[in-house]
mmCIF file of C-alpha atoms in Angstrom:
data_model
loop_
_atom_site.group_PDB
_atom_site.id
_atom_site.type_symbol
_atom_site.label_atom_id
_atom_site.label_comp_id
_atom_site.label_asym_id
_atom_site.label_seq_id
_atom_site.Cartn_x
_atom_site.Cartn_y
_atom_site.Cartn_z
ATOM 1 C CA UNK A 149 0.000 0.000 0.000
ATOM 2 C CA UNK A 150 1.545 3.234 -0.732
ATOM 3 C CA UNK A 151 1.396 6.151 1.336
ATOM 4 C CA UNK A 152 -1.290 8.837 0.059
ATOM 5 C CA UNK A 153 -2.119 11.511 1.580
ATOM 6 C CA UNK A 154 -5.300 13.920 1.189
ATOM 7 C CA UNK A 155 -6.708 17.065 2.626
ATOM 8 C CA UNK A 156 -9.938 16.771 4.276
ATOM 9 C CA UNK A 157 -12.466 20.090 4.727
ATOM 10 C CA UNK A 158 -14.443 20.263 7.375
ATOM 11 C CA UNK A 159 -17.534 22.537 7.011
ATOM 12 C CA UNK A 160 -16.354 25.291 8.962
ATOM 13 C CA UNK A 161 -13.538 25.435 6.629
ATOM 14 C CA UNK A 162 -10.588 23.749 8.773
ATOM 15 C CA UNK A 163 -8.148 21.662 6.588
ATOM 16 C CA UNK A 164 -6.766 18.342 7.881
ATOM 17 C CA UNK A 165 -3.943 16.524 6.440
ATOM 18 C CA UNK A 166 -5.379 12.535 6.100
ATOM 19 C CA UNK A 167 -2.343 9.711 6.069
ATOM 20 C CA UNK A 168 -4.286 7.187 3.957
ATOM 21 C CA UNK A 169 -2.220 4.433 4.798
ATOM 22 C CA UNK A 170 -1.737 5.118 8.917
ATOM 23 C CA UNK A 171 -5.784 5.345 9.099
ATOM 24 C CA UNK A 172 -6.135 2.250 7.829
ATOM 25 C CA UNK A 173 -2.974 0.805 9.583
ATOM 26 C CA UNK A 174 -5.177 2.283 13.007
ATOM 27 C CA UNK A 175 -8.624 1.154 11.666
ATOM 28 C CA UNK A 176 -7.002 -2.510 11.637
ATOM 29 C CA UNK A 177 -5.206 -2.894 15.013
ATOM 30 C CA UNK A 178 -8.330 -1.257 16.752
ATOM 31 C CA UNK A 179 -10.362 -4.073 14.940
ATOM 32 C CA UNK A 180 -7.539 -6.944 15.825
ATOM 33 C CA UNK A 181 -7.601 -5.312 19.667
ATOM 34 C CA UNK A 182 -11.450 -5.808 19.826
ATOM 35 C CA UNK A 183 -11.415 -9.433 18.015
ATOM 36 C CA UNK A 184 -8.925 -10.305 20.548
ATOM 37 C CA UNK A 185 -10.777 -8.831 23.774
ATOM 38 C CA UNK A 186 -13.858 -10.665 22.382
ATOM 39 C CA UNK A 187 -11.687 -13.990 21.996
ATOM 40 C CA UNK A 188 -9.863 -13.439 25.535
ATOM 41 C CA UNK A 189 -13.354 -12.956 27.447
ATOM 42 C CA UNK A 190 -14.283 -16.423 26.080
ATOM 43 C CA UNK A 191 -11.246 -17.997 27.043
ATOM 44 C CA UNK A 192 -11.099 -19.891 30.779
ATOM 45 C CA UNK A 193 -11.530 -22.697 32.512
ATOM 46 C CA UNK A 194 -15.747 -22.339 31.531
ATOM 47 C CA UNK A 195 -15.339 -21.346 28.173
ATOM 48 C CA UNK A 196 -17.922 -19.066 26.216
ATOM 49 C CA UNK A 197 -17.558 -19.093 22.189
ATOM 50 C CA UNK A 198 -17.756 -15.700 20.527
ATOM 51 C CA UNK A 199 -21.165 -14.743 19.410
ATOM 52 C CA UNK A 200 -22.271 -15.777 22.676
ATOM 53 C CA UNK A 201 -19.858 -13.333 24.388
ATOM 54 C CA UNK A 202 -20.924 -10.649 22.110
ATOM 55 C CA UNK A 203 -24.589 -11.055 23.366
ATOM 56 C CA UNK A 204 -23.795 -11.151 26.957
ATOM 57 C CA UNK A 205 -21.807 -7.874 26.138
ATOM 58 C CA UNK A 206 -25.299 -6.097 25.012
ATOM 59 C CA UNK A 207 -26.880 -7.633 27.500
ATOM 60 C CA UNK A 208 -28.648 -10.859 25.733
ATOM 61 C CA UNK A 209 -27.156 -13.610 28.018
ATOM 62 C CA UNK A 210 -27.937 -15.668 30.567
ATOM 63 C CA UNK A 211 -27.468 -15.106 34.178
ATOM 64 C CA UNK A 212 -24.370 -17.537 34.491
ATOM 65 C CA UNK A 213 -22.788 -16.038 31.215
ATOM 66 C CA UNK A 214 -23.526 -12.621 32.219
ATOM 67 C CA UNK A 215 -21.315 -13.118 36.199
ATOM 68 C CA UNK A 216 -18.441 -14.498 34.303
ATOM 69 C CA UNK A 217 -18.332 -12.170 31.222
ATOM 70 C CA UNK A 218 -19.120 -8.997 33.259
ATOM 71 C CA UNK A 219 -17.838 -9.459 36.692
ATOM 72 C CA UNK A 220 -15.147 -12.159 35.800
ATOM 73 C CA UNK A 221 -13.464 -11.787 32.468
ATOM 74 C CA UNK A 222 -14.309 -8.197 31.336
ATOM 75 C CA UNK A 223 -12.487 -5.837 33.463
ATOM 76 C CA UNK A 224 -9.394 -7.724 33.485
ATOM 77 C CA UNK A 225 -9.390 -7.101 29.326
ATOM 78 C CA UNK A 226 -10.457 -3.735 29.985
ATOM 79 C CA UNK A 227 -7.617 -3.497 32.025
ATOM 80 C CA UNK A 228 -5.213 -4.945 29.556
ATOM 81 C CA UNK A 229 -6.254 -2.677 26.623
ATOM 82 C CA UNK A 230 -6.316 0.417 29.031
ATOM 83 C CA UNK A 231 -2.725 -0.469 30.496
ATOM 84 C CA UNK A 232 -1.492 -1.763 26.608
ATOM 85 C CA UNK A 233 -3.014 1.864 25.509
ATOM 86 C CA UNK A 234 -1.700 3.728 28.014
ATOM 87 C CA UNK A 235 2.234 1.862 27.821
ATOM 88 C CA UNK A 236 2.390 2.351 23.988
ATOM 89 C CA UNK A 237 1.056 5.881 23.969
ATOM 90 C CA UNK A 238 3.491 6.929 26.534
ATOM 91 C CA UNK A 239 6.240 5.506 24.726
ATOM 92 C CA UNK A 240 5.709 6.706 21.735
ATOM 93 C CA UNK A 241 5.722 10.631 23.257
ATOM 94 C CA UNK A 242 9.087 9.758 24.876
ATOM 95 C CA UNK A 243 10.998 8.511 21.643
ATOM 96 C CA UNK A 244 9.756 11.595 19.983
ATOM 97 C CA UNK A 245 10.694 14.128 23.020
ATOM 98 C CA UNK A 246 13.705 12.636 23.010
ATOM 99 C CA UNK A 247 14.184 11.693 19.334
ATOM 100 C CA UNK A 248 15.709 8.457 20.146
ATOM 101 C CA UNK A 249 14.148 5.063 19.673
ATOM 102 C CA UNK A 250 15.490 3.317 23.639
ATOM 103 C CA UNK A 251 13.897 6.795 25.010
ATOM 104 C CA UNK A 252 10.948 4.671 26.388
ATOM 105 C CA UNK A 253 10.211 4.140 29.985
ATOM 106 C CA UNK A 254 11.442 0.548 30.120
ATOM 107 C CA UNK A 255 15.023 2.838 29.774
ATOM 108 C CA UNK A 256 14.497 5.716 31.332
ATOM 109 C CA UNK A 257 13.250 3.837 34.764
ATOM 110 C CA UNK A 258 10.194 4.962 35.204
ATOM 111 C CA UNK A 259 9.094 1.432 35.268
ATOM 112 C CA UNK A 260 11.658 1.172 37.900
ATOM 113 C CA UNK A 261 10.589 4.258 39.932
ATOM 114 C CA UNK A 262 6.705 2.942 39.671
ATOM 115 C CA UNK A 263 8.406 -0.517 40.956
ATOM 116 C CA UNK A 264 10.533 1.314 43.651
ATOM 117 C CA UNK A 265 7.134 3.145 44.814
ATOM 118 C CA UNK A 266 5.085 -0.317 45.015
ATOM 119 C CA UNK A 267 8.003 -2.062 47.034
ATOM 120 C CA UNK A 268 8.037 0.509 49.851
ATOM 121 C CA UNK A 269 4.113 0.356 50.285
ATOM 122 C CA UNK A 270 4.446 -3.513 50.154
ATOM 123 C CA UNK A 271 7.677 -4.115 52.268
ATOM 124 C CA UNK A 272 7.592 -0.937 54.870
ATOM 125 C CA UNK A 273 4.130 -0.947 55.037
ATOM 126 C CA UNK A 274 2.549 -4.076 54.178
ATOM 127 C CA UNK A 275 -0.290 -2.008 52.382
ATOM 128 C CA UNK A 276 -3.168 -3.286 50.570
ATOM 129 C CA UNK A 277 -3.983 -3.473 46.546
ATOM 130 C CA UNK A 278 -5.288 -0.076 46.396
ATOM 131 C CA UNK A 279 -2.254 1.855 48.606
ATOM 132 C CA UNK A 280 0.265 -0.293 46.473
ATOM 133 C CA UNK A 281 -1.239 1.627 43.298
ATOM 134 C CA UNK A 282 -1.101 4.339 44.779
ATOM 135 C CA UNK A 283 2.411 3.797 46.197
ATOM 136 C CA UNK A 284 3.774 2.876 42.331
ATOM 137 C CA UNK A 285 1.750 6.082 40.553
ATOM 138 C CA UNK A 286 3.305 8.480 43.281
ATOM 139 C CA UNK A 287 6.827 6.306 42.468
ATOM 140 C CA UNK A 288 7.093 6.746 38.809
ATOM 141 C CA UNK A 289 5.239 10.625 39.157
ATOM 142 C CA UNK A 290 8.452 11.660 41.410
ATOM 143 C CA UNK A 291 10.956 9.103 38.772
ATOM 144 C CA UNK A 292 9.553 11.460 36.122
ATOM 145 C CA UNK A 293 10.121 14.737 37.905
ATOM 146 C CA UNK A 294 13.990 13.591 39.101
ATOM 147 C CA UNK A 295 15.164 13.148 35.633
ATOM 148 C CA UNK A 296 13.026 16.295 33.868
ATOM 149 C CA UNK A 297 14.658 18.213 36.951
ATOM 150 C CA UNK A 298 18.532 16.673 36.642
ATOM 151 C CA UNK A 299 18.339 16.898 32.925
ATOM 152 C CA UNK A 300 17.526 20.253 32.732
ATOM 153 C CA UNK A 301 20.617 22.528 31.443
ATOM 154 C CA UNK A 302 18.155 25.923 29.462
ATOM 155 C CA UNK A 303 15.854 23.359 28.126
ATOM 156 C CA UNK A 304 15.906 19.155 27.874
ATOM 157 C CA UNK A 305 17.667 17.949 25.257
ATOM 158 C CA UNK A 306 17.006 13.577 23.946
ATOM 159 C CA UNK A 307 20.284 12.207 24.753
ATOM 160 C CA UNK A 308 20.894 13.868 28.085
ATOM 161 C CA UNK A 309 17.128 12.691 29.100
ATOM 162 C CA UNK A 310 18.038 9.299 28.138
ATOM 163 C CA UNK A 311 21.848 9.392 29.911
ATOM 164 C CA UNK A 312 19.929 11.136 33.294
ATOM 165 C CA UNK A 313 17.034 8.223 32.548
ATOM 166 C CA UNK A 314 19.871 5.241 32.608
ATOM 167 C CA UNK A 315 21.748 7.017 35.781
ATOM 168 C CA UNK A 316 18.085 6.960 37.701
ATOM 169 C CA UNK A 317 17.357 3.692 36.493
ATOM 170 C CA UNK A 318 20.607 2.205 37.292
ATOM 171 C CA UNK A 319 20.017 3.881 41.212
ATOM 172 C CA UNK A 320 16.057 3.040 41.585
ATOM 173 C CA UNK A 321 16.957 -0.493 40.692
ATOM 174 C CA UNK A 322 19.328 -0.752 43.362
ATOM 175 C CA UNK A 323 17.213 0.645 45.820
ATOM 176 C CA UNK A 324 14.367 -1.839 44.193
ATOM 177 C CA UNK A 325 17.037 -4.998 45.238
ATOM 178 C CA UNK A 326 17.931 -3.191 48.770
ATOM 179 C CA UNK A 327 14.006 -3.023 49.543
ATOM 180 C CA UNK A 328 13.837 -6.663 48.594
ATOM 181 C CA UNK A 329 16.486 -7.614 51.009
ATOM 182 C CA UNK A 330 14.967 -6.183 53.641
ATOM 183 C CA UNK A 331 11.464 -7.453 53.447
ATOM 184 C CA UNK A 332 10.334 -10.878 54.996
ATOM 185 C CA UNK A 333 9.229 -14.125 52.640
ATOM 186 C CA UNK A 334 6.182 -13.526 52.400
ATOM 187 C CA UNK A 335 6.477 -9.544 51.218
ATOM 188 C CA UNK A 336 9.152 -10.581 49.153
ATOM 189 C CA UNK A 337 7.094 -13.184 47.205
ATOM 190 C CA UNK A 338 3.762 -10.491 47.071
ATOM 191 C CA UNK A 339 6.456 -8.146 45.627
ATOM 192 C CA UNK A 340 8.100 -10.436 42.711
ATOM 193 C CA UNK A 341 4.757 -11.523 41.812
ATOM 194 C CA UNK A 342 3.953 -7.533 41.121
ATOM 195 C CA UNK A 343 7.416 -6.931 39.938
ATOM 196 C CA UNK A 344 6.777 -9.359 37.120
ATOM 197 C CA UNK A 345 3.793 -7.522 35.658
ATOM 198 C CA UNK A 346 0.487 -9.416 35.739
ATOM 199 C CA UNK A 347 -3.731 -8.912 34.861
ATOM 200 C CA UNK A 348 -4.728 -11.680 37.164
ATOM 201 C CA UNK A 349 -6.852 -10.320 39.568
ATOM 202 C CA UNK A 350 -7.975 -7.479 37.918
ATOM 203 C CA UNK A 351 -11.430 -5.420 38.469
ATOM 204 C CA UNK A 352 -13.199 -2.819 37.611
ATOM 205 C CA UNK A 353 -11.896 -1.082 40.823
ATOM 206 C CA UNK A 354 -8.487 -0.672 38.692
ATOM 207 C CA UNK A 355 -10.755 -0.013 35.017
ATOM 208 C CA UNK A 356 -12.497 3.291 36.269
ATOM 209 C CA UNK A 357 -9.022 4.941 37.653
ATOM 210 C CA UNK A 358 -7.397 4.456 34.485
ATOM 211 C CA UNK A 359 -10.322 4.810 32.249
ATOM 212 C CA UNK A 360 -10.774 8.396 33.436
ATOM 213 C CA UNK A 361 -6.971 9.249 33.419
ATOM 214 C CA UNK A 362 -6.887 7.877 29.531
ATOM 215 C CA UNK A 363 -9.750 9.953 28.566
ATOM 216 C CA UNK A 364 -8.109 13.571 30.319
ATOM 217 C CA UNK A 365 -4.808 12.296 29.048
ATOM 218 C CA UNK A 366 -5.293 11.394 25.268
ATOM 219 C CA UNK A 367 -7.627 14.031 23.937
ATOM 220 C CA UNK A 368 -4.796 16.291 25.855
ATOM 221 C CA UNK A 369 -1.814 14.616 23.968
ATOM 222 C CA UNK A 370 -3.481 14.750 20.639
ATOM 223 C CA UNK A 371 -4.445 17.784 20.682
ATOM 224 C CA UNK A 372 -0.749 19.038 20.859
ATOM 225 C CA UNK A 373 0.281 16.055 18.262
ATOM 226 C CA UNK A 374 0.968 18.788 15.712
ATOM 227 C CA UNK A 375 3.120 21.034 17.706
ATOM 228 C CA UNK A 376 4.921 16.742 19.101
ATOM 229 C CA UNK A 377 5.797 16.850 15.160
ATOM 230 C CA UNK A 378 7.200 19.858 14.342
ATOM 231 C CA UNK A 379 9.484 19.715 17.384
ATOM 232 C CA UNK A 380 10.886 16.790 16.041
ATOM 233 C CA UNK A 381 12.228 19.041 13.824
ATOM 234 C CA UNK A 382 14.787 20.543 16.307
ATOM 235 C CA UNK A 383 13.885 23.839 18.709
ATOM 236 C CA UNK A 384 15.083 26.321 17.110
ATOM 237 C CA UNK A 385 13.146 25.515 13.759
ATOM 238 C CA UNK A 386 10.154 24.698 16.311
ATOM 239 C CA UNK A 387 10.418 28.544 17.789
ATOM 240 C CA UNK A 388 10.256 29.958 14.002
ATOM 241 C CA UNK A 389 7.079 27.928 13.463
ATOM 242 C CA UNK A 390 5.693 29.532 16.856
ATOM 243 C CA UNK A 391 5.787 26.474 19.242
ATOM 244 C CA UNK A 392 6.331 26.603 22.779
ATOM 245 C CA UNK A 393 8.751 24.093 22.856
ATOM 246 C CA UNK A 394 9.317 24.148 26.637
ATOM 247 C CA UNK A 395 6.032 24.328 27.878
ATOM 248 C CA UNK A 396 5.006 21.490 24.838
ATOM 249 C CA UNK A 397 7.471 19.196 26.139
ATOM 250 C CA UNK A 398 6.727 19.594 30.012
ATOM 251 C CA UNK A 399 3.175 19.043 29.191
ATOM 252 C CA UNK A 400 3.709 15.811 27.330
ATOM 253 C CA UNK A 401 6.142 14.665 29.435
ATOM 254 C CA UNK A 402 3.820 15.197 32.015
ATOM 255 C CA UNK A 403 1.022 13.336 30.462
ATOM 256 C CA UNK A 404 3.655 10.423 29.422
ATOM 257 C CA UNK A 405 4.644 10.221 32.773
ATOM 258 C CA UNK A 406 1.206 9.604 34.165
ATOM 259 C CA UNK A 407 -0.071 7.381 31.372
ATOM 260 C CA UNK A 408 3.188 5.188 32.266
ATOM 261 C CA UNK A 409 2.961 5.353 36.292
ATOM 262 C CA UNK A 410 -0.963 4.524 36.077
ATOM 263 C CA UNK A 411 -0.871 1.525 33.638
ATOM 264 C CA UNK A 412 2.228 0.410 36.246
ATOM 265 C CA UNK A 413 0.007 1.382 39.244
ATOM 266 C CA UNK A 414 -2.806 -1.027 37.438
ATOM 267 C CA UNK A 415 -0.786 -4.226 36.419
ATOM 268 C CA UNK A 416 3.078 -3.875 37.535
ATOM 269 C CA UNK A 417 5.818 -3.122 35.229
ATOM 270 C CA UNK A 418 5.045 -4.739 32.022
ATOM 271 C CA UNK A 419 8.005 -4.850 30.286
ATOM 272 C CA UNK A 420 9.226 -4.024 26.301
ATOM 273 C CA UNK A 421 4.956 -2.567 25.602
ATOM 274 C CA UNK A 422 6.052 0.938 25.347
ATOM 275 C CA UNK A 423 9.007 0.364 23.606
ATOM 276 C CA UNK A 424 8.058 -1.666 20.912
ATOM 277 C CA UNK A 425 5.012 -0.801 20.173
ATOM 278 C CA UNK A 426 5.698 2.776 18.915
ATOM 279 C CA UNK A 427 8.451 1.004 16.949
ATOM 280 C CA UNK A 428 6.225 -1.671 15.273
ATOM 281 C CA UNK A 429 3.558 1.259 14.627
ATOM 282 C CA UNK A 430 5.940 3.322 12.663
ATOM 283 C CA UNK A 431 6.822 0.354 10.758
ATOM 284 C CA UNK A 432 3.401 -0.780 9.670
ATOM 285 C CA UNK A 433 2.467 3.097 9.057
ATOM 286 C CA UNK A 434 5.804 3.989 7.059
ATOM 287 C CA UNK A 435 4.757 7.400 8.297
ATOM 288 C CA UNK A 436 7.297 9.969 9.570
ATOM 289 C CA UNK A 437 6.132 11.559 12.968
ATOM 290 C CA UNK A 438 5.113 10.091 16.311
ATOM 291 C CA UNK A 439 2.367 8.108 15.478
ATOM 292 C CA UNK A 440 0.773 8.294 18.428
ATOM 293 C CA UNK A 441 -2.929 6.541 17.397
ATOM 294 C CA UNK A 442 -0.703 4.390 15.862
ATOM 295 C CA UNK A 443 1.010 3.411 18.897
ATOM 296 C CA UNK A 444 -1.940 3.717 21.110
ATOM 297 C CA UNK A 445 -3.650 1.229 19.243
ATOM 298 C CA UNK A 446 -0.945 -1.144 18.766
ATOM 299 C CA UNK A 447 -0.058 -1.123 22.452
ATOM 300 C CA UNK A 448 -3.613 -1.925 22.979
ATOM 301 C CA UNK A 449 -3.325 -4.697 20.703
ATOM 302 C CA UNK A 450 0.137 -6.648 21.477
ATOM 303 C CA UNK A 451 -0.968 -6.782 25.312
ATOM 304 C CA UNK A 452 -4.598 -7.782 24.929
ATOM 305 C CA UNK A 453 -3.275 -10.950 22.566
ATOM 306 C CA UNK A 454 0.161 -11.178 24.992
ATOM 307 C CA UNK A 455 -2.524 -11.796 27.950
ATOM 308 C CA UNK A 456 -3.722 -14.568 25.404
ATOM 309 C CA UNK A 457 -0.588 -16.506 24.753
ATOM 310 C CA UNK A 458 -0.382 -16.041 28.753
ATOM 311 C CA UNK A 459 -2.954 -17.548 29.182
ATOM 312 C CA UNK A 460 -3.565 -20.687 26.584
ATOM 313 C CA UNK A 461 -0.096 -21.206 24.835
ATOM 314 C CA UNK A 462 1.291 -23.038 27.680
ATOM 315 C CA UNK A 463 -0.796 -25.477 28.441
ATOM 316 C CA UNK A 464 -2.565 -25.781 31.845
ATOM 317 C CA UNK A 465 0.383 -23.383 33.347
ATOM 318 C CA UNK A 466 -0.294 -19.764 33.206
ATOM 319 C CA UNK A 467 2.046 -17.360 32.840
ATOM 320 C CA UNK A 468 2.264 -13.575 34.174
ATOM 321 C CA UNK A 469 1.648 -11.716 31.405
ATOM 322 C CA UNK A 470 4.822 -9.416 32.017
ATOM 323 C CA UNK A 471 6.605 -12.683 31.215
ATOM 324 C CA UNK A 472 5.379 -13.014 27.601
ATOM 325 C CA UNK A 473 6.063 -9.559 27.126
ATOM 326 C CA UNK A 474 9.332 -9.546 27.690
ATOM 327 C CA UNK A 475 9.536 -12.845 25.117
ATOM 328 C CA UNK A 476 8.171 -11.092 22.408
ATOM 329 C CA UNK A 477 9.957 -8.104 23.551
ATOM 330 C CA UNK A 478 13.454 -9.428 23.779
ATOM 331 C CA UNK A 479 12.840 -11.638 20.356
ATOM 332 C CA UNK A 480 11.934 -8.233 18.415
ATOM 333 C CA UNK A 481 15.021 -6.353 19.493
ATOM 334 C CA UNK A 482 17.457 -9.653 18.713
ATOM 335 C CA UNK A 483 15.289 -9.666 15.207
ATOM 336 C CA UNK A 484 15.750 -5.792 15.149
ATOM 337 C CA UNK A 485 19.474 -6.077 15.509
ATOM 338 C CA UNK A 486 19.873 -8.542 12.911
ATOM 339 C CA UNK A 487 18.092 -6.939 10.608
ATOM 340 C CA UNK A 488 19.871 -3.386 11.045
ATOM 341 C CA UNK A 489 23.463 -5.592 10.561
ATOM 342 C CA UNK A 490 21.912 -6.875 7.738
ATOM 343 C CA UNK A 491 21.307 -3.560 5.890
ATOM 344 C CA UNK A 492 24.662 -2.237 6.951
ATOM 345 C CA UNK A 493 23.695 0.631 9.708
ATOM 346 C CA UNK A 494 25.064 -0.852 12.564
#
């Protein structure tokens, strides 16, 4: 498919630029998302085929199919397209604020600041579910602000935010393994069970949170998706075009920031999301730019079928599904690397 792209007129007479090719690359993974929620709610130990789950969804089943689909199955894929949403949108806005393609959150620790958060609720505290999200969103929130705050030399610049990100990360994981040390057995297990990344569990006490901070967060971020692409561009050619390249950049780091620490706060640090996705986006897209539907919808997409493989690919054991992201994850990069040797940049 080759890459068109038209002008669309709206009535009032606003022109918008239409990239034929990423639509439709959008259209598709929100379809493959959806067929893959519907396929995951029938999935389980009772299992429910798929036009069945699709009536119990508009309210047409029976009482038994309606407890599991509603109370049992559906807010844990809510959960996981939320979280997947959330992971691949964030990472998308930090390879494009700092124009390089590790500048994701798996790198930059907040991941590990989120973790470093959860493990003081859990081991210092011994707090419940709800203060250990809390305890991993105020984590990665004050993560965020330490490396905006130490990178800062008249403006942040990409590869000083990713050397400050690997210096944090480097110390928050070693205050992550000091915490661990310190707790008792049974902490310590709670806490590598979180560490790992999982859905299981999940309810709509953890959907509504995020739900709301998605639909603040994401209107917000793509509304400033124009100004994301011209600074891409460099700053000073961003001034001349009359962006606010400071005040751009706090906001979406902001916004990246929370999008990150709440889908951490929801299902633990699931690992290799937000930096692939944005990567596999721009690939499918061949579109220059953030792509952040794009990656939105294929973050939504790779951890709604990851939860899937999780779940039925290995046999009667079930895996976390932070596990089977970091598989397909660490197979990607290896298949990356090749690839780039291959065509002689590297």
């Amino acid at each position: 498919m080759k890459t068109t792209n038209r002008a669309v007129r709206t009535p009032g007479g606003l022109s918008v630029r239409l990239d034929v090719r990423a639509f439709v690359v959008v259209l598709l993974l929100l379809v493959a998302a959806l067929a893959a929620s519907v396929v995951l709610i029938g999935t389980g130990d009772f299992p429910i085929p798929a036009a069945d789950v699709l009536r119990t969804l508009v309210g047409q089943g029976n009482a038994g199919q309606e407890f599991i689909v509603n109370e049992l199955r559906l807010p844990r894929v809510l959960v996981g397209l939320l979280v997947g949403a959330a992971l691949g949108l964030g990472g998308a806005l930090f390879q494009s604020i700092s124009r390089n393609p590790l500048g994701s959150p798996d790198v930059l620790g907040l991941g590990q600041g989120a973790t470093a958060g959860a493990l003081t609720v859990i081991v210092l505290f011994s707090g419940s579910a709800e203060q250990v999200a809390v305890g991993a969103l105020v984590g990665g929130l004050v993560t965020g602000l330490a490396i905006y705050v130490l990178a800062w030399k008249r403006g942040v610049h990409g590869y000083r935010l990713v050397l400050v990100g690997i210096g944090v990360s480097a110390i928050v994981t070693a205050v992550n393994g000091y915490l661990l040390t310190k707790s008792d057995i049974v902490d310590a297990a709670r806490a590598v069970v979180w560490m790992t990344g999982s859905l299981d569990g999940r309810d709509w006490a953890q959907v509504w949170p995020l739900l709301g901070l998605c639909a603040v967060l994401v209107p917000l971020v793509l509304g400033n998706a124009r100004a994301l692409r011209m600074m891409e561009m460099g700053d000073d050619v961003s001034y001349a075009l009359g962006v606010r390249v400071e005040r751009v950049r706090l906001l979406l780091m902001v916004a990246a920031v929370l999008l990150t620490a709440s889908a951490t706060a929801a299902a633990g640090p699931v690992s290799f999301v937000a930096l692939t996705a944005p990567q596999l986006a721009r690939r499918l897209t061949r579109s220059p730019g953030p792509n952040l539907l794009a990656s939105l919808s294929m973050g939504a997409a790779l951890l709604v079928t990851a939860d899937w493989l999780s779940q039925r690919a290995f046999g009667a054991e079930q895996l976390p599904v932070g596990v089977v992201t970091g598989v397909l994850g660490g197979v990607y990069l290896l298949w990356l690397l090749v690839s780039e040797r291959r065509a002689g940049r590297i």
